[in-house]
Tab-separated table of C-alpha atoms in Angstrom:
chain	number	residue	atom	x	y	z
Y	1	UNK	CA	0.000	0.000	0.000
Y	2	UNK	CA	1.217	3.554	-0.559
Y	3	UNK	CA	2.704	5.303	2.450
Y	4	UNK	CA	0.370	7.985	3.809
Y	5	UNK	CA	2.626	10.175	5.947
Y	6	UNK	CA	-0.303	12.101	7.457
Y	7	UNK	CA	-1.987	8.897	8.581
Y	8	UNK	CA	1.218	7.352	9.869
Y	9	UNK	CA	2.380	10.378	11.840
Y	10	UNK	CA	2.151	9.839	15.571
Y	11	UNK	CA	3.329	12.221	18.282
Y	12	UNK	CA	6.286	11.144	20.379
Y	13	UNK	CA	6.716	12.889	23.701
Y	14	UNK	CA	10.252	13.416	24.949
Y	15	UNK	CA	10.680	14.050	28.655
Y	16	UNK	CA	13.145	16.644	29.830
Y	17	UNK	CA	16.623	15.224	29.822
Y	18	UNK	CA	20.266	16.067	30.076
Y	19	UNK	CA	22.515	14.655	27.383
Y	20	UNK	CA	26.286	14.711	27.361
Y	21	UNK	CA	27.764	17.659	25.514
Y	22	UNK	CA	30.373	15.391	23.922
Y	23	UNK	CA	30.676	11.677	23.183
Y	24	UNK	CA	32.564	9.617	25.766
Y	25	UNK	CA	36.342	9.929	25.378
Y	26	UNK	CA	38.939	7.175	25.600
Y	27	UNK	CA	40.231	8.706	28.841
Y	28	UNK	CA	36.715	8.582	30.307
Y	29	UNK	CA	36.400	4.912	29.374
Y	30	UNK	CA	39.882	4.137	30.719
Y	31	UNK	CA	38.838	5.540	34.107
Y	32	UNK	CA	35.709	3.375	33.978
Y	33	UNK	CA	37.726	0.214	33.259
Y	34	UNK	CA	40.122	0.997	36.101
Y	35	UNK	CA	37.170	0.895	38.511
Y	36	UNK	CA	35.373	-1.946	36.737
Y	37	UNK	CA	38.038	-4.406	35.506
Y	38	UNK	CA	35.377	-6.840	34.356
Y	39	UNK	CA	35.184	-4.641	31.250
Y	40	UNK	CA	38.831	-5.105	30.315
Y	41	UNK	CA	39.201	-6.723	26.919
Y	42	UNK	CA	40.461	-9.996	28.334
Y	43	UNK	CA	37.596	-10.229	30.843
Y	44	UNK	CA	34.597	-9.562	28.619
Y	45	UNK	CA	32.806	-12.655	27.239
Y	46	UNK	CA	32.113	-12.874	23.511
Y	47	UNK	CA	28.385	-12.574	24.104
Y	48	UNK	CA	28.943	-9.015	25.362
Y	49	UNK	CA	31.649	-7.860	22.955
Y	50	UNK	CA	33.025	-9.190	19.683
Y	51	UNK	CA	36.712	-9.508	18.795
Y	52	UNK	CA	36.922	-5.839	17.803
Y	53	UNK	CA	36.244	-4.650	21.364
Y	54	UNK	CA	38.853	-2.015	22.346
Y	55	UNK	CA	40.890	-2.926	19.258
Y	56	UNK	CA	43.604	-0.343	18.513
Y	57	UNK	CA	42.199	2.004	21.169
Y	58	UNK	CA	44.748	3.920	23.256
Y	59	UNK	CA	43.297	3.949	26.769
Y	60	UNK	CA	46.038	6.009	28.359
Y	61	UNK	CA	44.663	8.790	30.613
Y	62	UNK	CA	46.215	11.540	28.477
Y	63	UNK	CA	43.899	10.708	25.565
Y	64	UNK	CA	41.126	12.920	26.893
Y	65	UNK	CA	40.248	14.428	23.511
Y	66	UNK	CA	39.843	11.202	21.512
Y	67	UNK	CA	36.356	9.785	20.956
Y	68	UNK	CA	35.825	6.320	22.409
Y	69	UNK	CA	34.920	3.761	19.743
Y	70	UNK	CA	35.276	-0.023	19.389
Y	71	UNK	CA	32.878	-0.449	22.297
Y	72	UNK	CA	29.814	-2.675	22.429
Y	73	UNK	CA	26.298	-1.733	23.455
Y	74	UNK	CA	26.687	-3.778	26.629
Y	75	UNK	CA	29.852	-1.930	27.589
Y	76	UNK	CA	28.332	1.445	26.726
Y	77	UNK	CA	25.307	0.737	28.921
Y	78	UNK	CA	27.539	-0.370	31.782
Y	79	UNK	CA	29.618	2.800	31.486
Y	80	UNK	CA	26.561	5.062	31.579
Y	81	UNK	CA	25.077	3.171	34.536
Y	82	UNK	CA	28.332	3.660	36.447
Y	83	UNK	CA	27.917	7.418	35.928
Y	84	UNK	CA	24.344	7.368	37.223
Y	85	UNK	CA	23.120	7.823	33.655
Y	86	UNK	CA	21.908	5.734	30.730
Y	87	UNK	CA	22.149	5.609	26.993
Y	88	UNK	CA	19.674	7.964	25.307
Y	89	UNK	CA	16.708	6.360	23.640
Y	90	UNK	CA	16.356	6.379	19.893
Y	91	UNK	CA	13.804	9.185	19.930
Y	92	UNK	CA	15.746	11.250	22.443
Y	93	UNK	CA	18.894	11.078	20.330
Y	94	UNK	CA	17.005	11.818	17.153
Y	95	UNK	CA	15.202	14.788	18.688
Y	96	UNK	CA	18.486	16.395	19.620
Y	97	UNK	CA	20.077	15.542	16.264
Y	98	UNK	CA	17.189	16.945	14.208
Y	99	UNK	CA	16.249	19.916	16.372
Y	100	UNK	CA	14.360	22.249	14.038
Y	101	UNK	CA	16.457	25.318	14.838
Y	102	UNK	CA	18.962	23.888	12.365
Y	103	UNK	CA	16.650	25.657	9.886
Y	104	UNK	CA	18.123	28.998	10.892
Y	105	UNK	CA	21.606	27.843	9.940
Y	106	UNK	CA	21.593	27.073	6.190
Y	107	UNK	CA	25.392	26.848	6.167
Y	108	UNK	CA	25.113	23.890	8.535
Y	109	UNK	CA	23.235	21.860	5.942
Y	110	UNK	CA	26.028	22.497	3.476
Y	111	UNK	CA	28.581	21.237	5.997
Y	112	UNK	CA	26.542	18.099	6.714
Y	113	UNK	CA	26.112	17.356	3.012
Y	114	UNK	CA	29.799	17.937	2.411
Y	115	UNK	CA	30.761	15.604	5.238
Y	116	UNK	CA	28.477	12.779	4.156
Y	117	UNK	CA	29.738	13.158	0.596
Y	118	UNK	CA	33.275	12.215	1.575
Y	119	UNK	CA	34.245	8.514	1.587
Y	120	UNK	CA	35.431	7.002	4.874
Y	121	UNK	CA	34.471	10.160	6.717
Y	122	UNK	CA	33.969	8.363	10.036
Y	123	UNK	CA	37.152	7.040	11.553
Y	124	UNK	CA	38.795	5.915	14.756
Y	125	UNK	CA	40.896	8.473	16.561
Y	126	UNK	CA	38.366	11.234	15.917
Y	127	UNK	CA	38.837	14.354	18.031
Y	128	UNK	CA	36.097	15.542	20.374
Y	129	UNK	CA	34.594	18.776	19.132
Y	130	UNK	CA	35.630	18.251	15.516
Y	131	UNK	CA	32.045	17.651	14.376
Y	132	UNK	CA	29.111	20.049	14.216
Y	133	UNK	CA	27.502	21.811	17.187
Y	134	UNK	CA	23.721	21.655	17.548
Y	135	UNK	CA	21.623	24.727	18.415
Y	136	UNK	CA	21.426	23.369	21.969
Y	137	UNK	CA	25.211	23.262	22.224
Y	138	UNK	CA	25.590	19.483	21.817
Y	139	UNK	CA	28.763	18.600	19.937
Y	140	UNK	CA	29.506	15.884	17.404
Y	141	UNK	CA	26.027	14.521	16.728
Y	142	UNK	CA	26.775	15.142	13.059
Y	143	UNK	CA	30.040	14.805	11.263
Y	144	UNK	CA	32.005	12.440	13.500
Y	145	UNK	CA	30.764	8.957	14.476
Y	146	UNK	CA	27.646	6.867	14.869
Y	147	UNK	CA	26.383	6.427	18.431
Y	148	UNK	CA	24.668	3.663	20.362
Y	149	UNK	CA	21.163	4.262	21.685
Y	150	UNK	CA	19.539	2.188	24.400
Y	151	UNK	CA	16.754	0.758	22.246
Y	152	UNK	CA	18.754	0.361	19.017
Y	153	UNK	CA	16.898	-2.858	18.166
Y	154	UNK	CA	13.367	-1.649	18.930
Y	155	UNK	CA	12.302	-1.873	15.294
Y	156	UNK	CA	13.607	-3.887	12.412
Y	157	UNK	CA	13.036	-4.234	8.693
Y	158	UNK	CA	12.423	-7.751	7.485
Y	159	UNK	CA	13.070	-9.151	4.043
Y	160	UNK	CA	13.533	-6.624	1.279
Y	161	UNK	CA	12.945	-3.240	2.925
Y	162	UNK	CA	11.551	-1.874	-0.327
Y	163	UNK	CA	8.704	-4.353	-0.110
Y	164	UNK	CA	7.906	-3.870	3.577
Y	165	UNK	CA	4.659	-2.049	4.186
Y	166	UNK	CA	4.556	-1.727	7.944
Y	167	UNK	CA	4.874	1.711	9.485
Y	168	UNK	CA	8.229	0.886	11.088
Y	169	UNK	CA	9.846	0.256	7.701
Y	170	UNK	CA	9.023	3.811	6.685
Y	171	UNK	CA	11.396	5.082	9.358
Y	172	UNK	CA	14.338	3.883	7.313
Y	173	UNK	CA	16.074	5.273	4.236
Y	174	UNK	CA	14.565	8.577	3.147
Y	175	UNK	CA	10.929	8.039	4.055
Y	176	UNK	CA	10.857	10.967	6.437
Y	177	UNK	CA	11.449	13.359	3.545
Y	178	UNK	CA	7.962	12.584	2.226
Y	179	UNK	CA	6.532	15.237	4.516
Y	180	UNK	CA	9.359	17.720	4.028
Y	181	UNK	CA	8.803	21.164	2.570
Y	182	UNK	CA	12.411	22.286	2.147
Y	183	UNK	CA	14.697	19.625	0.713
Y	184	UNK	CA	17.726	21.817	1.402
Y	185	UNK	CA	17.178	21.364	5.127
Y	186	UNK	CA	19.102	18.111	5.202
Y	187	UNK	CA	19.487	18.002	8.996
Y	188	UNK	CA	15.720	17.707	9.390
Y	189	UNK	CA	15.808	14.406	7.520
Y	190	UNK	CA	18.457	12.748	9.658
Y	191	UNK	CA	17.097	9.364	10.701
Y	192	UNK	CA	18.540	6.295	12.250
Y	193	UNK	CA	19.873	3.519	10.062
Y	194	UNK	CA	21.818	0.267	9.997
Y	195	UNK	CA	19.967	-0.826	13.124
Y	196	UNK	CA	18.493	-4.028	11.713
Y	197	UNK	CA	21.992	-5.452	11.253
Y	198	UNK	CA	23.364	-4.536	14.678
Y	199	UNK	CA	23.834	-6.840	17.643
Y	200	UNK	CA	24.565	-5.792	21.191
Y	201	UNK	CA	28.081	-7.229	21.143
Y	202	UNK	CA	29.013	-5.468	17.900
Y	203	UNK	CA	31.887	-2.974	17.875
Y	204	UNK	CA	33.175	-0.655	15.181
Y	205	UNK	CA	35.863	1.937	14.580
Y	206	UNK	CA	33.174	4.534	13.866
Y	207	UNK	CA	30.691	3.597	16.587
Y	208	UNK	CA	30.779	5.308	19.983
Y	209	UNK	CA	28.266	6.651	22.483
Y	210	UNK	CA	27.263	9.346	24.928
Y	211	UNK	CA	25.082	9.228	28.030
Y	212	UNK	CA	21.891	10.926	29.133
Y	213	UNK	CA	19.552	11.135	32.080
Y	214	UNK	CA	16.097	12.508	32.744
Y	215	UNK	CA	15.769	15.709	34.692
Y	216	UNK	CA	12.909	17.076	36.744
């Protein structure tokens, strides 16, 4: 059936929250491991982290400006819990990443398009603060790495995604642009992707995380 964006639109309410200004750094994660040695590479079972866990990551304390990658969802959740926080939910992360005040910054869209147009743009050893800054002052949501969210596997696309007709499948690819009025506002169309192929123990050189918590 054809996708009716007006019929499929449903409000999502985001509670007040605090989200980390920057992704977690390697120095931050090193401090976490020092207090929680069960998350050292040699101590983590394969079910919670694949063979890429902490691969080629310099965990020396002086690396306080390098983004932490090569970390699994399980490890990211454990880190956030140790800080009295949690991973942001999918909708919380997306709300911050697509905040509509990007509209007032047309040059930002050009930077995002330019970044996504470059091959191998995401890489290990990325510097904190080298990505874009959101209107709320949150750094590196665009133009640096992908980030874990708590409910990364809350919806999946089965079979050939082009043939799927459920409402969840329309969250992927470019479906959100169907209701767009200004195609130049690329940041508005940022959606989550690659989630149907992720597992909790997966790690990657371009996959990191940040923490969040609700506030009163």
